[in-house]
Structure formats: structure tokens, C-alpha cells
CSV table of C-alpha atoms and ligand atoms in Angstrom, one decimal:
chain,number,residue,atom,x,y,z
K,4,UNK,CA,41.2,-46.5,-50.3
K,5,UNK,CA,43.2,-49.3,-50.5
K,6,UNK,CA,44.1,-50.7,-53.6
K,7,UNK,CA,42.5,-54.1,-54.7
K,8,UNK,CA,42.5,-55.9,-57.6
K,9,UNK,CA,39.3,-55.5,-59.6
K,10,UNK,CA,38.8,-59.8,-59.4
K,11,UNK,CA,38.6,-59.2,-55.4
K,12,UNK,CA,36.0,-57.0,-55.2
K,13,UNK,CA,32.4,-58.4,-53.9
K,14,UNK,CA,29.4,-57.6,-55.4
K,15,UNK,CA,28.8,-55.0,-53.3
K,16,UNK,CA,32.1,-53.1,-53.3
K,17,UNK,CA,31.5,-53.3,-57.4
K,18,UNK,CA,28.1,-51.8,-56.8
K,19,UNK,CA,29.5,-49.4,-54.5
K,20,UNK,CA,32.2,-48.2,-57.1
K,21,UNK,CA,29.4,-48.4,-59.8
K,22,UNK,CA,27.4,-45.7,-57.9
K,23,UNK,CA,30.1,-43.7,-56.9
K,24,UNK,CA,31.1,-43.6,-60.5
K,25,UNK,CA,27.5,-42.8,-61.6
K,26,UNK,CA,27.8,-40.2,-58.7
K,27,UNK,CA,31.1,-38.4,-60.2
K,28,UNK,CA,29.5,-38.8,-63.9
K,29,UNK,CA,26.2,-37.0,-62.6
K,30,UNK,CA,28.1,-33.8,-61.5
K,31,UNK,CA,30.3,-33.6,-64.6
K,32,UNK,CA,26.7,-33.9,-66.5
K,33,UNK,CA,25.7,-31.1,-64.4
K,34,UNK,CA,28.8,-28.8,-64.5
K,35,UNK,CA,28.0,-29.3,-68.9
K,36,UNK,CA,24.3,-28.6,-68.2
K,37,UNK,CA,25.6,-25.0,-66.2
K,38,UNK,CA,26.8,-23.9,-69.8
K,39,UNK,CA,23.3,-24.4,-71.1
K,40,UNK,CA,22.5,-23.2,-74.6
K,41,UNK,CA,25.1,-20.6,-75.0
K,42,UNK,CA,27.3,-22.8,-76.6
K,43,UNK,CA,24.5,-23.2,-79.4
K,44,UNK,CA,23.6,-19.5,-78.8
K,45,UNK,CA,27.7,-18.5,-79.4
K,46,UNK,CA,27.7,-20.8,-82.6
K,47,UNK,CA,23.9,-19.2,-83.9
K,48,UNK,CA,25.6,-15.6,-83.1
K,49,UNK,CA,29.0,-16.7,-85.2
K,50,UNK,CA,27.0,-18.0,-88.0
K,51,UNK,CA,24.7,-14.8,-88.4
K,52,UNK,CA,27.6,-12.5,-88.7
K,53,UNK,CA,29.6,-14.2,-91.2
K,54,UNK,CA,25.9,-14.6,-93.4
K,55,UNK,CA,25.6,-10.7,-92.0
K,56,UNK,CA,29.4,-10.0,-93.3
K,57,UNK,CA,29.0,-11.5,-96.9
K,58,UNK,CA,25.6,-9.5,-97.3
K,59,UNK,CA,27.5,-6.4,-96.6
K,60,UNK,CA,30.4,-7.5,-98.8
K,61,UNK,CA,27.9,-7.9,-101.7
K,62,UNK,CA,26.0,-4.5,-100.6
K,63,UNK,CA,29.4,-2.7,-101.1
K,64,UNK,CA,30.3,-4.5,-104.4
K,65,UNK,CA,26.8,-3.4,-105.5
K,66,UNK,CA,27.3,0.8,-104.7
K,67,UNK,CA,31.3,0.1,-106.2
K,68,UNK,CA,29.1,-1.0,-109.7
K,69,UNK,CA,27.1,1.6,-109.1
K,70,UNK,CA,29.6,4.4,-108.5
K,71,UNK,CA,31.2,3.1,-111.3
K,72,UNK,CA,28.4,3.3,-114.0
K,73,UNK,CA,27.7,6.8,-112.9
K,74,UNK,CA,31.3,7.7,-113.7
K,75,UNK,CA,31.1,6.5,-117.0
K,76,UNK,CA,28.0,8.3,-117.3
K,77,UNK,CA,29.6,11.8,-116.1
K,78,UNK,CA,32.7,11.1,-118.8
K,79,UNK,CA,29.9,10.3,-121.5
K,80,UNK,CA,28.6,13.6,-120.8
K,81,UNK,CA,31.5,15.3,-120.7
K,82,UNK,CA,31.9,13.9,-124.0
K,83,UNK,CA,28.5,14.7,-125.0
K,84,UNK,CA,29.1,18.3,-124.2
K,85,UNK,CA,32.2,18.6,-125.9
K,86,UNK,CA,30.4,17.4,-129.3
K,87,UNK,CA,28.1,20.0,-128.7
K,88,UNK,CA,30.5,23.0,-128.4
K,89,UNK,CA,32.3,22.3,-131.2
K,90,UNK,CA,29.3,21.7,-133.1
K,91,UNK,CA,28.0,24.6,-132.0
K,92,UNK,CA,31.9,26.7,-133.6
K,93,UNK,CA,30.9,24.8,-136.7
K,94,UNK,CA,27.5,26.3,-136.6
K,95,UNK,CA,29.1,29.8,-136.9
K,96,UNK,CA,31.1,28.7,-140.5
K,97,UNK,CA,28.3,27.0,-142.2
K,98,UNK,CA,28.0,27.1,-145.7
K,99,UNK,CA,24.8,26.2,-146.3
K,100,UNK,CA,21.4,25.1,-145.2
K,101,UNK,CA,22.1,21.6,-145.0
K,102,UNK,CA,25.3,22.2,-143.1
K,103,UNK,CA,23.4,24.1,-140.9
K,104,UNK,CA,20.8,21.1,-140.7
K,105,UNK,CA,23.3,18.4,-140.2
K,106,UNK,CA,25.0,20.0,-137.5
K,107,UNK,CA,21.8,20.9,-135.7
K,108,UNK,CA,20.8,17.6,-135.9
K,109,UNK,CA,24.2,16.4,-134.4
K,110,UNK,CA,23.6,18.8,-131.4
K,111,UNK,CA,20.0,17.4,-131.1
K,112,UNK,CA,20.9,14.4,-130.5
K,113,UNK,CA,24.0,14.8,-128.6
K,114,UNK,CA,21.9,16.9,-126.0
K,115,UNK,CA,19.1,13.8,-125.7
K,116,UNK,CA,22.1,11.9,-125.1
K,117,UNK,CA,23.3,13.9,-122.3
K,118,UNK,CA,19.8,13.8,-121.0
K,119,UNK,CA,19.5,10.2,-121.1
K,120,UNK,CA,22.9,9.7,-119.4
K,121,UNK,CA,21.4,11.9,-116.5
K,122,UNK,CA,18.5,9.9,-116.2
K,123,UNK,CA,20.6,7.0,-115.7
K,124,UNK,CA,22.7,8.4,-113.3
K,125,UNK,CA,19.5,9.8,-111.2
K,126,UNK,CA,18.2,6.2,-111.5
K,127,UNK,CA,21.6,5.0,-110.1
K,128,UNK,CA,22.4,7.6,-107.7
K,129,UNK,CA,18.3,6.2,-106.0
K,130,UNK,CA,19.8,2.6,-106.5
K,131,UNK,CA,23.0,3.6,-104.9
K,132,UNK,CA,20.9,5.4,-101.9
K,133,UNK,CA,18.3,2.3,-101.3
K,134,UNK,CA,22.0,0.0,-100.9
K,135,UNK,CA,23.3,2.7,-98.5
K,136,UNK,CA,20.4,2.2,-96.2
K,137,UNK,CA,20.9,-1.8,-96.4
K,138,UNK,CA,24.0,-1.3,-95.7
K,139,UNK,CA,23.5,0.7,-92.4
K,140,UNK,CA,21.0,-1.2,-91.3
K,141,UNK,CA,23.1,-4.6,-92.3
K,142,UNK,CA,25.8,-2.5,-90.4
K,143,UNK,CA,23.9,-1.8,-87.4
K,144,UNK,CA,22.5,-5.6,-87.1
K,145,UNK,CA,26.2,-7.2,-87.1
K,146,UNK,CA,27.5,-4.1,-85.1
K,147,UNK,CA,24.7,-5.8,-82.2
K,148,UNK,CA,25.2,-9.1,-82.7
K,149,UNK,CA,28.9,-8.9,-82.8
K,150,UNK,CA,28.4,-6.9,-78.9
K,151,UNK,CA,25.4,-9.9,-78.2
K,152,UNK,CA,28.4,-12.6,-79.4
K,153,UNK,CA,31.4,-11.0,-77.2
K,154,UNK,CA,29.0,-11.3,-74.1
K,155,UNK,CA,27.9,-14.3,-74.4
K,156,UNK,CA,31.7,-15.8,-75.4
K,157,UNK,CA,32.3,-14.0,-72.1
K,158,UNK,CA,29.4,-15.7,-70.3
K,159,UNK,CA,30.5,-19.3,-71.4
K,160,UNK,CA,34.0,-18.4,-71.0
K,161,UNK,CA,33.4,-17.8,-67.3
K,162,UNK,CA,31.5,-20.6,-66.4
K,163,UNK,CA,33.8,-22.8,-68.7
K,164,UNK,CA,36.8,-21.3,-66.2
K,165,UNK,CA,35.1,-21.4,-62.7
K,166,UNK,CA,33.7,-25.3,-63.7
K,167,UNK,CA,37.2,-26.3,-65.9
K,168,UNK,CA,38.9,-27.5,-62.7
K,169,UNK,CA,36.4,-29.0,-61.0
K,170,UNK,CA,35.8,-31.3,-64.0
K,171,UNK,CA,39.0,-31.9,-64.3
K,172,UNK,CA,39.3,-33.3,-60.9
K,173,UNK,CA,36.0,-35.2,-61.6
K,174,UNK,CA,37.7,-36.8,-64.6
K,175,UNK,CA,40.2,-37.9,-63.0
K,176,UNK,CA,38.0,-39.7,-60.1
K,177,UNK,CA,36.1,-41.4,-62.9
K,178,UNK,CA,39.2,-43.0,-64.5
K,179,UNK,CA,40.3,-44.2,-61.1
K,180,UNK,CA,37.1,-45.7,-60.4
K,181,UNK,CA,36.3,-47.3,-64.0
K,182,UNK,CA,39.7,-48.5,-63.5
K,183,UNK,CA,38.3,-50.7,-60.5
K,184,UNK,CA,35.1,-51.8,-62.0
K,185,UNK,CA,35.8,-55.2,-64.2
K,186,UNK,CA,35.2,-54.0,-68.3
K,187,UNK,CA,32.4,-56.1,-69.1
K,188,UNK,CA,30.2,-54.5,-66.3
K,189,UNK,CA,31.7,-50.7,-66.9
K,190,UNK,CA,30.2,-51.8,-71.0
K,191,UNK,CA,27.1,-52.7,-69.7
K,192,UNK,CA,26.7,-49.6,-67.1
K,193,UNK,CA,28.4,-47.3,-69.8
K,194,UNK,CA,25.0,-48.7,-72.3
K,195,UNK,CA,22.8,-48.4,-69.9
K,196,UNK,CA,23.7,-44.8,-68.9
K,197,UNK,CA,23.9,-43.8,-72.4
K,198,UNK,CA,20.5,-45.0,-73.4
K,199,UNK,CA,18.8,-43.1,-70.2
K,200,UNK,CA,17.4,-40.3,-70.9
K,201,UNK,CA,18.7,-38.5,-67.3
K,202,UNK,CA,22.1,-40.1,-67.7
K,203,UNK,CA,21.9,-42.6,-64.7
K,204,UNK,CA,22.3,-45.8,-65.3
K,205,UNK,CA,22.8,-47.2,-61.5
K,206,UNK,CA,19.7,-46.1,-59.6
K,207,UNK,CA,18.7,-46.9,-55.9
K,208,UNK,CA,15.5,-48.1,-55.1
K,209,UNK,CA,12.6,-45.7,-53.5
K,210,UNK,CA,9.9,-46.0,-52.2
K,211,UNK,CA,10.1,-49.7,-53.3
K,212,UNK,CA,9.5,-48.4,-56.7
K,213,UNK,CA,13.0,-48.1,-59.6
K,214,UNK,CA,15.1,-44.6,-58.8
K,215,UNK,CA,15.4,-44.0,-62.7
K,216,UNK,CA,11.9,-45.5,-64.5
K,217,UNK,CA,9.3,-45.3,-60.9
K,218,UNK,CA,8.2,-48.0,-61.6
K,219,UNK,CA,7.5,-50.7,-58.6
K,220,UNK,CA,10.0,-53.4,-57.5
K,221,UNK,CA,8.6,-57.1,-56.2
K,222,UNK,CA,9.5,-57.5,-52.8
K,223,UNK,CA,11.5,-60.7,-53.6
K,224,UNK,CA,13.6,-58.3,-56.1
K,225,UNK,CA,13.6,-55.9,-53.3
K,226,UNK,CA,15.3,-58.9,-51.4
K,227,UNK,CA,17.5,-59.7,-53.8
K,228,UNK,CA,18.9,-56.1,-54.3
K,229,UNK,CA,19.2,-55.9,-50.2
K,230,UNK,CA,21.5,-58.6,-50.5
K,231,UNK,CA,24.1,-57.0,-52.8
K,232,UNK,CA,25.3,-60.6,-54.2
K,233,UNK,CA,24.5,-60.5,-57.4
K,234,UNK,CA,24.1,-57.0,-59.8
K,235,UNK,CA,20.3,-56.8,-60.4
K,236,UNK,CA,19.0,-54.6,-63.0
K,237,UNK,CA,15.2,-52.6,-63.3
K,238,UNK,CA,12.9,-54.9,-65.2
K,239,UNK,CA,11.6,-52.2,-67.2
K,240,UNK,CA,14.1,-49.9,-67.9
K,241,UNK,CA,17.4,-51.5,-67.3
K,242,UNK,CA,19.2,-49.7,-65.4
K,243,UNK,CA,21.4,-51.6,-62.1
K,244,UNK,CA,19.4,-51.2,-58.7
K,245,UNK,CA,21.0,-50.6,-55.6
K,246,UNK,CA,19.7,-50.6,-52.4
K,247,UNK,CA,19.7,-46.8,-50.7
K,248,UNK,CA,22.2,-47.9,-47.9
K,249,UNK,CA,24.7,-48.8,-50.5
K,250,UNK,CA,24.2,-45.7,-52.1
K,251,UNK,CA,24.1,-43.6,-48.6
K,252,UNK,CA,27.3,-45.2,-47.9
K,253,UNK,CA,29.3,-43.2,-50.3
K,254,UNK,CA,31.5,-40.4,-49.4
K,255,UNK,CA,29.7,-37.5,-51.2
K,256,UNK,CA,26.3,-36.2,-51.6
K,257,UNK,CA,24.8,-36.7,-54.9
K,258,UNK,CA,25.2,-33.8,-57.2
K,259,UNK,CA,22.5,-31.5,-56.8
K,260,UNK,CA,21.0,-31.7,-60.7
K,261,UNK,CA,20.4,-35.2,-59.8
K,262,UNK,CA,18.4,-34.4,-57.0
K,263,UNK,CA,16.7,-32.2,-58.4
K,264,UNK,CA,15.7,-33.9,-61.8
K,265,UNK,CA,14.3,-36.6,-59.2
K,266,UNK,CA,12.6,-34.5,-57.2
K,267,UNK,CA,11.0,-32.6,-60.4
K,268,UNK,CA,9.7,-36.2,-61.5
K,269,UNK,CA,8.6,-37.2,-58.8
K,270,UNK,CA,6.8,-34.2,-58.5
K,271,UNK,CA,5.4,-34.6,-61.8
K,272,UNK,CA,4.6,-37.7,-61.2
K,273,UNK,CA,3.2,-37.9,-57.8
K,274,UNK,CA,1.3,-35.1,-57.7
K,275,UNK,CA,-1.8,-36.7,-55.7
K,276,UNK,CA,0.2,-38.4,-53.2
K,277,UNK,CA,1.5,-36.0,-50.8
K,278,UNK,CA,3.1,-37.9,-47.7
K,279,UNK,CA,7.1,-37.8,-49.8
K,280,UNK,CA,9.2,-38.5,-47.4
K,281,UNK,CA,13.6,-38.9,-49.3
K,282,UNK,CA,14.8,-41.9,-48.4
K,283,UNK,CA,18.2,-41.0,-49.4
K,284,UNK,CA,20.6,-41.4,-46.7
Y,319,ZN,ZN1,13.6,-48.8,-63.9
């Protein structure tokens, strides 16, 4: 193409470089659209584990405290015990009755205490046994999600590779071609296309109805946009109108999502009339 500057283009060569530009900017839309949700699903997956991994974390700290206290239990009644035998030495050199009954005493309670520390650590050994099954289970879910989260890093990984060159080369089309288009219509086309909802912002007419919004174009407009001497926009929705044969002119097909979110709408849309026929060129 040879190189003009952007005060010498005509109307129509602007709209021309506005479609193709919309044209290039539809398949990079649609190269995005390929990765779908999963970069949403790989972020919901990362997220999960790391609230997954601090539950564990806290499951672990929880058996540690438990583990612990049943130690101290066992060395209480180690203790306990050790009470008890000498008491029970002492019982063999009593003196008297009340000897006797002190040191009886001293072994009753020194045996409840070694039964309440048991009870304590049967409680926590149960405690410790209920967090050992969160834990598997805790261990189990992440163990899946981490396998779900490598697939899927895999899945967008691929696609990211097979689509990263192609976008590339589309990138670099649409800074040659915005380069061309003067900066006060690229604004105006950039806000349009950023307030449509299907991303195009120059739309051809069909069916003598608006390509983006449907809806129907006065015949004088229709004139008008036939013309291509002035940029003429949809009434209703904004976006610039070109005539088909402007847009057919240009040296690739449209990208195929675009097609095919037209087609869906008009489908929607048209369901009771049946004689379609594309007008695209
Ligand atoms: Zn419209």
C-alpha cells in the first residue's frame, strides 16, 4: 500500500482503513474470546488452594497442640505414678493410723489424677482423630484441584501459544492502520467501539437496516452512506455506517466470531422472516 499522508486520504479510503481496522480488532477480540473463562477458572483454582493450604496449615497446628497436650498429660502421669509408688514404700514404715491415713489419701488422689489426665488424653486423642480426617479430606480436595489447576494452566497455555503470534501480527496491523486514520476520528471510533456491546464500532449496512443495532436506515441516509463523502454514523446506536461494497472491498474476510455473533442475532431476531439472504461481499 502506498504510503499517504493521513490529510490525503478521501473519505472513503478513511472509511476503508476504519473497517479494515475494525476488521483486524474483531479477530484479536476473537483470538481473547478462544481463551474463554479459563483464565477466571485458573485464578478461582489458585485462589481455592491457597484458602485450601492455610486450612491445612491451621489443621496441622491444631493436631501439633494436641499432640502436645497429650504429652504433658503422659509426663503428668508419669509423675502421678511415681507419687504413688513411693507413697505406697512409705505405706510399709508407717507409724501410725494417721500416717497410714494421710498417705492413703495422697495415693487416692494421685490415682484420680492419673485418671483424669487419661480422660483428657482419650478426649484429645478423639479431637486429634476428627482433625486427621479434615486433614485428609482437606488433603485430598487440594491434591484435585492442584491436578484440575495444572490442566487447565496447560489448556490456556496452549491456546495462549498457538493464538500469541497471530495476535502479534494483528497488533502490529492495527498500529499501522490507526497510524493512517486522522486522531480525532480513531477517538471517536475507539468510543464508539468501546461502548458497543459486540465490540464493532464501524458497521456496514444490511438489509437497509444498521449492521450493529438492526435497526432501519432512511433511504436518503442510505444515499448518503453510498456516497462515501462524508463519515455517517447509526442514528440509534452510533456506530459509523459503511456501505457493504466498501466493506467487501477489503483484503480479508471478516473474522469468523463476527460473523457469527451477526448471524446469531439476526437469527434471534428474525426468526419469522425466513428469505436471509448475506449481503456481504
Ligand atoms: Zn445502529
Amino acid at each position: 500500500m502506498a504510503k499517504k499522508e493521513i490529510t490525503d486520504l478521501s473519505v472513503e479510503e478513511k472509511l476503508k482503513a476504519l473497517y479494515q481496522l475494525q476488521s483486524a480488532l474483531s479477530e484479536i477480540d476473537e483470538k481473547r474470546s478462544l481463551r474463554g473463562e479459563l483464565p477466571l477458572e485458573v485464578q478461582d483454582l489458585e485462589d481455592e488452594i491457597e484458602g485450601l493450604s492455610i486450612r491445612i496449615e491451621k489443621i496441622r497446628t491444631e493436631i501439633d497442640e494436641f499432640q502436645k497436650a497429650v504429652s504433658q498429660k503422659k509426663a503428668e502421669i508419669a509423675e502421678a505414678q511415681a507419687s504413688v509408688e513411693r507413697y505406697k514404700t512409705q505405706l510399709n514404715d508407717v507409724k501410725n493410723n494417721r500416717e497410714y491415713d494421710t498417705l492413703s489419701k495422697e495415693i487416692e488422689f494421685q490415682s484420680l489424677e492419673i485418671e483424669l489426665c487419661n480422660k483428657k488424653i482419650r478426649e484429645a486423642a478423639a479431637r486429634i482423630s476428627d482433625r486427621e480426617a479434615d486433614l485428609k479430606a482437606s488433603e485430598e480436595i487440594i491434591e484435585e484441584r492442584r491436578n484440575d489447576l495444572e490442566m487447565k494452566k496447560n489448556e490456556l497455555d496452549e491456546i495462549m501459544e498457538e493464538t500469541r503470534a497471530e495476535e502479534e501480527r494483528l497488533k502490529i496491523k492495527v498500529k499501522e492502520l490507526e497510524a493512517k486514520i486522522e486522531p480525532r476520528l480513531l477517538m471517536s471510533f475507539k468510543r464508539i467501539r468501546k461502548n458497543a456491546r459486540n465490540g464493532l464500532g464501524v458497521v456496514y449496512v444490511q438489509r437497509d437496516a444498521c449492521g450493529g443495532c438492526f435497526n432501519k436506515i432512511p433511504p436518503q441516509r442510505q444515499l448518503d452512506i453510498k456516497m462515501h463523502k462524508k463519515i455517517i454514523v447509526c442514528e440509534y446506536c452510533g456506530r459509523i455506517l459503511i456501505d457493504p461494497e466498501l466493506a467487501g472491498v477489503k483484503t480479508e474476510k471478516p473474522s469468523a466470531m463476527e460473523d457469527k455473533k451477526k448471524t446469531r442475532k439476526r437469527a434471534i431476531r428474525k426468526t419469522a422472516k425466513t428469505e436471509e439472504s448475506e449481503t456481504e461481499a
